[in-house]
Amino acid sequence: RLGAMADNAPENSPTQAADRTQHPPPAPAQAQAVWFDSARGIALPPQARRVGLVFQQYALFPHLNALENVAACAYGHWSNGQKYTQCMALLERMGLTALAHRLPHQLSGGQQQRVALARALVRSVPLPGEAAQPGVLLLDEPFSAVDAPMRQVLYRELAQLHATLQLPIILVTHDLAEARRLADKVVILDGGTSLQSGPPERVLGSPRNARVAELVGIHNHFAGQFYTAPAPSIYVPEAAIGMGQLHWGG
């Protein structure tokens, strides 16, 4: 599933989340590929896990061109021909075929962002016909430096990847419209704490408390108390017995 997180604090970055996955708590295997299971003595090294990460500041290698940046993260067992074909195909999907041999300083910020996305995909998406399971894609505000038309292209590309490959994607974003459009599940984070999670329409439309309402942009707050049994001093019609009551004004 595609998950989006509305992040309200800088410490809630996917890079720190990725650091914590190096030694995560034990969990039962839920897929054919198990990265960590203390009970079974499985601890796959981070570099061997099929995880693609797009950093907020791109983190491209300055001495490598766009194609070489993507190929640097391809798997070692691929032949040079497989690497070239797969990496060029990803650059083509990102609209960067003509820029494959440019160094990062010769690319705009949006172009660098797309190279970073292609590099992450080469880690998480198996080759056509390869027996490997799709991995996971971690995105730290990947569309922040992209202009509006290209953002729409990348939205469609991301949705298509998710639909065709069933690729789990975790997207950190401050843009709630982006979360609503892309996510199956939204997690609202504040200061490192998860405040609410669920489908976007429920979380963004029915926040569970005032803090979540504030974070999702709902500013009409009203104080009140909800009673599951009527207050002793309040008359309740017989037909309403057994129902709750909401008293405005606290």
mmCIF file of C-alpha atoms in Angstrom:
data_model
loop_
_atom_site.group_PDB
_atom_site.id
_atom_site.type_symbol
_atom_site.label_atom_id
_atom_site.label_comp_id
_atom_site.label_asym_id
_atom_site.label_seq_id
_atom_site.Cartn_x
_atom_site.Cartn_y
_atom_site.Cartn_z
ATOM 1 C CA ARG A 1 0.000 0.000 0.000
ATOM 2 C CA LEU A 2 0.999 3.581 -0.608
ATOM 3 C CA GLY A 3 1.428 5.437 2.671
ATOM 4 C CA ALA A 4 1.813 9.183 3.140
ATOM 5 C CA MET A 5 2.826 10.949 6.310
ATOM 6 C CA ALA A 6 1.978 14.550 7.089
ATOM 7 C CA ASP A 7 5.138 15.518 8.901
ATOM 8 C CA ASN A 8 5.177 18.402 11.373
ATOM 9 C CA ALA A 9 8.705 18.128 12.767
ATOM 10 C CA PRO A 10 12.151 17.887 11.133
ATOM 11 C CA GLU A 11 13.120 14.859 13.227
ATOM 12 C CA ASN A 12 10.434 12.804 11.459
ATOM 13 C CA SER A 13 12.585 12.268 8.376
ATOM 14 C CA PRO A 14 12.674 8.989 6.423
ATOM 15 C CA THR A 15 16.467 8.970 6.725
ATOM 16 C CA GLN A 16 16.134 8.552 10.489
ATOM 17 C CA ALA A 17 13.356 6.051 9.966
ATOM 18 C CA ALA A 18 15.670 4.141 7.619
ATOM 19 C CA ASP A 19 18.416 4.216 10.249
ATOM 20 C CA ARG A 20 16.049 2.605 12.737
ATOM 21 C CA THR A 21 15.272 -0.200 10.281
ATOM 22 C CA GLN A 22 18.883 -1.415 10.448
ATOM 23 C CA HIS A 23 18.026 -3.089 13.754
ATOM 24 C CA PRO A 24 14.230 -3.109 13.883
ATOM 25 C CA PRO A 25 12.170 -4.937 16.510
ATOM 26 C CA PRO A 26 11.389 -8.564 15.696
ATOM 27 C CA ALA A 27 8.370 -9.056 13.503
ATOM 28 C CA PRO A 28 6.776 -12.080 11.851
ATOM 29 C CA ALA A 29 7.523 -12.621 8.197
ATOM 30 C CA GLN A 30 4.773 -11.178 6.003
ATOM 31 C CA ALA A 31 6.416 -11.648 2.610
ATOM 32 C CA GLN A 32 8.756 -14.054 0.882
ATOM 33 C CA ALA A 33 11.730 -11.756 1.499
ATOM 34 C CA VAL A 34 12.533 -11.440 5.221
ATOM 35 C CA TRP A 35 14.966 -8.667 6.161
ATOM 36 C CA PHE A 36 15.003 -9.094 9.916
ATOM 37 C CA ASP A 37 13.692 -11.815 12.220
ATOM 38 C CA SER A 38 15.513 -12.218 15.531
ATOM 39 C CA ALA A 39 13.704 -15.452 16.349
ATOM 40 C CA ARG A 40 15.047 -17.065 13.174
ATOM 41 C CA GLY A 41 18.441 -15.367 13.304
ATOM 42 C CA ILE A 42 17.875 -13.390 10.098
ATOM 43 C CA ALA A 43 19.484 -9.950 9.795
ATOM 44 C CA LEU A 44 20.000 -8.995 6.164
ATOM 45 C CA PRO A 45 22.623 -6.194 5.841
ATOM 46 C CA PRO A 46 21.054 -2.852 4.861
ATOM 47 C CA GLN A 47 22.916 -2.796 1.541
ATOM 48 C CA ALA A 48 21.346 -6.140 0.618
ATOM 49 C CA ARG A 49 17.767 -4.997 1.223
ATOM 50 C CA ARG A 50 15.703 -3.929 -1.767
ATOM 51 C CA VAL A 51 15.059 -0.375 -0.545
ATOM 52 C CA GLY A 52 15.132 2.795 -2.624
ATOM 53 C CA LEU A 53 15.412 6.162 -0.866
ATOM 54 C CA VAL A 54 14.997 9.621 -2.340
ATOM 55 C CA PHE A 55 16.703 12.150 -0.072
ATOM 56 C CA GLN A 56 15.271 15.620 0.326
ATOM 57 C CA GLN A 57 18.592 17.124 -0.840
ATOM 58 C CA TYR A 58 19.032 14.565 -3.669
ATOM 59 C CA ALA A 59 22.478 13.297 -2.486
ATOM 60 C CA LEU A 60 23.710 12.654 -6.029
ATOM 61 C CA PHE A 61 27.370 11.783 -6.549
ATOM 62 C CA PRO A 62 28.875 15.022 -7.980
ATOM 63 C CA HIS A 63 31.571 13.251 -10.041
ATOM 64 C CA LEU A 64 29.115 10.912 -11.806
ATOM 65 C CA ASN A 65 26.709 11.805 -14.591
ATOM 66 C CA ALA A 66 22.971 11.071 -14.363
ATOM 67 C CA LEU A 67 23.242 7.605 -15.905
ATOM 68 C CA GLU A 68 26.203 6.665 -13.704
ATOM 69 C CA ASN A 69 24.379 7.897 -10.596
ATOM 70 C CA VAL A 70 21.494 5.572 -11.333
ATOM 71 C CA ALA A 71 23.771 2.655 -12.308
ATOM 72 C CA ALA A 72 25.789 3.050 -9.091
ATOM 73 C CA CYS A 73 22.816 1.725 -7.135
ATOM 74 C CA ALA A 74 21.985 -1.166 -9.466
ATOM 75 C CA TYR A 75 22.557 -4.645 -8.119
ATOM 76 C CA GLY A 76 26.002 -6.190 -8.501
ATOM 77 C CA HIS A 77 24.750 -9.423 -10.070
ATOM 78 C CA TRP A 78 23.315 -7.532 -13.045
ATOM 79 C CA SER A 79 25.429 -7.543 -16.199
ATOM 80 C CA ASN A 80 26.652 -4.240 -17.626
ATOM 81 C CA GLY A 81 24.106 -4.599 -20.409
ATOM 82 C CA GLN A 82 21.263 -5.132 -17.926
ATOM 83 C CA LYS A 83 22.369 -2.114 -15.906
ATOM 84 C CA TYR A 84 22.534 0.148 -18.950
ATOM 85 C CA THR A 85 19.168 -0.995 -20.313
ATOM 86 C CA GLN A 86 17.345 -0.720 -16.982
ATOM 87 C CA CYS A 87 18.912 2.607 -16.013
ATOM 88 C CA MET A 88 18.244 4.218 -19.401
ATOM 89 C CA ALA A 89 14.642 2.944 -19.279
ATOM 90 C CA LEU A 90 14.162 4.607 -15.884
ATOM 91 C CA LEU A 91 15.721 7.874 -17.080
ATOM 92 C CA GLU A 92 13.405 7.782 -20.097
ATOM 93 C CA ARG A 93 10.393 7.364 -17.806
ATOM 94 C CA MET A 94 11.591 10.425 -15.887
ATOM 95 C CA GLY A 95 11.981 12.457 -19.120
ATOM 96 C CA LEU A 96 15.785 12.610 -18.802
ATOM 97 C CA THR A 97 17.038 10.620 -21.795
ATOM 98 C CA ALA A 98 18.755 13.639 -23.374
ATOM 99 C CA LEU A 99 20.432 14.526 -20.062
ATOM 100 C CA ALA A 100 21.812 11.091 -19.202
ATOM 101 C CA HIS A 101 25.445 12.172 -19.574
ATOM 102 C CA ARG A 102 25.250 15.465 -17.670
ATOM 103 C CA LEU A 103 26.820 15.925 -14.257
ATOM 104 C CA PRO A 104 24.594 16.976 -11.328
ATOM 105 C CA HIS A 105 25.788 20.621 -11.402
ATOM 106 C CA GLN A 106 24.633 20.782 -15.030
ATOM 107 C CA LEU A 107 21.074 19.824 -14.061
ATOM 108 C CA SER A 108 18.309 21.912 -12.535
ATOM 109 C CA GLY A 109 16.985 21.081 -9.084
ATOM 110 C CA GLY A 110 13.936 19.358 -10.549
ATOM 111 C CA GLN A 111 16.096 17.328 -12.921
ATOM 112 C CA GLN A 112 18.344 16.252 -10.055
ATOM 113 C CA GLN A 113 15.243 15.194 -8.123
ATOM 114 C CA ARG A 114 14.132 12.998 -11.024
ATOM 115 C CA VAL A 115 17.586 11.404 -11.256
ATOM 116 C CA ALA A 116 17.347 10.650 -7.533
ATOM 117 C CA LEU A 117 13.922 9.054 -8.053
ATOM 118 C CA ALA A 118 15.263 6.913 -10.916
ATOM 119 C CA ARG A 119 18.187 5.843 -8.699
ATOM 120 C CA ALA A 120 15.771 4.826 -5.933
ATOM 121 C CA LEU A 121 13.621 2.857 -8.364
ATOM 122 C CA VAL A 122 16.595 0.864 -9.663
ATOM 123 C CA ARG A 123 17.029 -0.402 -6.076
ATOM 124 C CA SER A 124 13.397 -1.260 -5.430
ATOM 125 C CA VAL A 125 12.037 -2.446 -8.790
ATOM 126 C CA PRO A 126 13.236 -5.854 -10.099
ATOM 127 C CA LEU A 127 14.314 -6.386 -13.685
ATOM 128 C CA PRO A 128 11.621 -7.586 -16.122
ATOM 129 C CA GLY A 129 11.431 -11.356 -15.702
ATOM 130 C CA GLU A 130 13.506 -11.320 -12.507
ATOM 131 C CA ALA A 131 12.165 -13.612 -9.784
ATOM 132 C CA ALA A 132 12.780 -11.073 -6.997
ATOM 133 C CA GLN A 133 9.974 -9.459 -5.028
ATOM 134 C CA PRO A 134 9.483 -5.678 -5.399
ATOM 135 C CA GLY A 135 11.078 -3.831 -2.506
ATOM 136 C CA VAL A 136 9.980 -0.610 -0.835
ATOM 137 C CA LEU A 137 10.362 2.992 -1.942
ATOM 138 C CA LEU A 138 10.987 5.748 0.655
ATOM 139 C CA LEU A 139 10.392 9.307 -0.528
ATOM 140 C CA ASP A 140 11.283 12.464 1.418
ATOM 141 C CA GLU A 141 9.248 15.258 -0.244
ATOM 142 C CA PRO A 142 10.341 14.143 -3.730
ATOM 143 C CA PHE A 143 8.268 16.729 -5.621
ATOM 144 C CA SER A 144 9.229 19.857 -3.689
ATOM 145 C CA ALA A 145 11.682 21.123 -6.350
ATOM 146 C CA VAL A 146 9.652 20.087 -9.409
ATOM 147 C CA ASP A 147 7.477 22.513 -11.375
ATOM 148 C CA ALA A 148 3.714 21.952 -11.530
ATOM 149 C CA PRO A 149 3.498 20.245 -14.975
ATOM 150 C CA MET A 150 6.322 17.807 -14.156
ATOM 151 C CA ARG A 151 4.795 17.182 -10.724
ATOM 152 C CA GLN A 152 1.622 15.944 -12.424
ATOM 153 C CA VAL A 153 3.714 13.638 -14.640
ATOM 154 C CA LEU A 154 5.515 12.205 -11.603
ATOM 155 C CA TYR A 155 2.236 11.776 -9.726
ATOM 156 C CA ARG A 156 0.939 9.629 -12.572
ATOM 157 C CA GLU A 157 4.228 7.717 -12.796
ATOM 158 C CA LEU A 158 4.183 6.967 -9.072
ATOM 159 C CA ALA A 159 0.558 5.831 -9.175
ATOM 160 C CA GLN A 160 1.290 3.593 -12.172
ATOM 161 C CA LEU A 161 4.308 2.024 -10.458
ATOM 162 C CA HIS A 162 2.240 1.333 -7.379
ATOM 163 C CA ALA A 163 -0.579 -0.191 -9.425
ATOM 164 C CA THR A 164 1.505 -2.328 -11.794
ATOM 165 C CA LEU A 165 4.219 -3.503 -9.381
ATOM 166 C CA GLN A 166 2.333 -3.435 -6.070
ATOM 167 C CA LEU A 167 5.358 -1.527 -4.798
ATOM 168 C CA PRO A 168 4.996 -0.323 -1.186
ATOM 169 C CA ILE A 169 5.747 3.393 -1.020
ATOM 170 C CA ILE A 170 6.210 5.619 2.025
ATOM 171 C CA LEU A 171 5.974 9.296 1.170
ATOM 172 C CA VAL A 172 6.833 12.092 3.611
ATOM 173 C CA THR A 173 5.055 15.296 2.642
ATOM 174 C CA HIS A 174 3.790 18.597 4.046
ATOM 175 C CA ASP A 175 1.300 18.873 1.165
ATOM 176 C CA LEU A 176 -2.032 17.455 2.324
ATOM 177 C CA ALA A 177 -3.496 17.664 -1.185
ATOM 178 C CA GLU A 178 -0.598 15.482 -2.353
ATOM 179 C CA ALA A 179 -1.271 13.014 0.461
ATOM 180 C CA ARG A 180 -4.982 12.903 -0.383
ATOM 181 C CA ARG A 181 -4.241 12.267 -4.055
ATOM 182 C CA LEU A 182 -1.518 9.637 -3.713
ATOM 183 C CA ALA A 183 -2.083 7.752 -0.471
ATOM 184 C CA ASP A 184 -4.126 4.708 0.480
ATOM 185 C CA LYS A 185 -3.259 5.428 4.112
ATOM 186 C CA VAL A 186 -2.230 8.648 5.839
ATOM 187 C CA VAL A 187 -0.295 8.850 9.098
ATOM 188 C CA ILE A 188 -0.230 12.231 10.868
ATOM 189 C CA LEU A 189 3.063 12.702 12.740
ATOM 190 C CA ASP A 190 3.769 15.434 15.257
ATOM 191 C CA GLY A 191 7.063 15.594 17.149
ATOM 192 C CA GLY A 192 7.824 11.965 16.330
ATOM 193 C CA THR A 193 4.444 10.723 17.594
ATOM 194 C CA SER A 194 1.719 9.199 15.435
ATOM 195 C CA LEU A 195 -1.511 11.066 16.189
ATOM 196 C CA GLN A 196 -3.894 9.428 13.727
ATOM 197 C CA SER A 197 -3.812 7.052 10.778
ATOM 198 C CA GLY A 198 -6.294 5.748 8.274
ATOM 199 C CA PRO A 199 -7.712 6.455 4.797
ATOM 200 C CA PRO A 200 -7.097 10.061 3.677
ATOM 201 C CA GLU A 201 -10.781 10.943 3.468
ATOM 202 C CA ARG A 202 -11.347 9.855 7.081
ATOM 203 C CA VAL A 203 -8.187 11.370 8.611
ATOM 204 C CA LEU A 204 -8.417 14.687 6.767
ATOM 205 C CA GLY A 205 -12.194 14.940 7.083
ATOM 206 C CA SER A 206 -12.684 13.633 10.632
ATOM 207 C CA PRO A 207 -9.630 14.461 12.779
ATOM 208 C CA ARG A 208 -9.676 12.697 16.130
ATOM 209 C CA ASN A 209 -8.660 15.717 18.210
ATOM 210 C CA ALA A 210 -7.927 19.449 18.046
ATOM 211 C CA ARG A 211 -4.213 18.965 17.335
ATOM 212 C CA VAL A 212 -4.872 16.773 14.299
ATOM 213 C CA ALA A 213 -7.509 19.252 13.107
ATOM 214 C CA GLU A 214 -4.929 22.031 13.333
ATOM 215 C CA LEU A 215 -2.337 20.029 11.400
ATOM 216 C CA VAL A 216 -4.766 19.206 8.576
ATOM 217 C CA GLY A 217 -5.874 22.822 8.267
ATOM 218 C CA ILE A 218 -9.230 22.795 10.067
ATOM 219 C CA HIS A 219 -9.390 25.984 12.140
ATOM 220 C CA ASN A 220 -12.993 25.992 13.384
ATOM 221 C CA HIS A 221 -12.610 24.550 16.888
ATOM 222 C CA PHE A 222 -15.504 24.366 19.354
ATOM 223 C CA ALA A 223 -15.253 23.322 22.995
ATOM 224 C CA GLY A 224 -17.745 20.878 24.451
ATOM 225 C CA GLN A 225 -18.266 17.790 26.556
ATOM 226 C CA PHE A 226 -19.798 14.509 25.450
ATOM 227 C CA TYR A 227 -21.796 12.455 27.944
ATOM 228 C CA THR A 228 -22.677 8.816 27.420
ATOM 229 C CA ALA A 229 -25.310 9.211 30.165
ATOM 230 C CA PRO A 230 -27.385 12.369 30.727
ATOM 231 C CA ALA A 231 -26.238 14.889 33.300
ATOM 232 C CA PRO A 232 -28.501 14.735 36.402
ATOM 233 C CA SER A 233 -29.698 18.320 36.051
ATOM 234 C CA ILE A 234 -30.713 18.001 32.396
ATOM 235 C CA TYR A 235 -34.124 16.805 31.282
ATOM 236 C CA VAL A 236 -33.940 14.036 28.683
ATOM 237 C CA PRO A 237 -36.986 12.902 26.723
ATOM 238 C CA GLU A 238 -37.783 9.244 27.145
ATOM 239 C CA ALA A 239 -37.073 8.574 23.463
ATOM 240 C CA ALA A 240 -33.488 9.813 23.926
ATOM 241 C CA ILE A 241 -32.634 7.565 26.870
ATOM 242 C CA GLY A 242 -29.557 5.464 26.093
ATOM 243 C CA MET A 243 -28.128 8.019 23.660
ATOM 244 C CA GLY A 244 -25.134 10.276 24.237
ATOM 245 C CA GLN A 245 -25.289 14.024 24.662
ATOM 246 C CA LEU A 246 -22.972 16.783 23.492
ATOM 247 C CA HIS A 247 -22.874 19.970 25.575
ATOM 248 C CA TRP A 248 -21.207 22.961 23.905
ATOM 249 C CA GLY A 249 -19.041 25.387 25.809
ATOM 250 C CA GLY A 250 -17.060 22.916 27.941
#
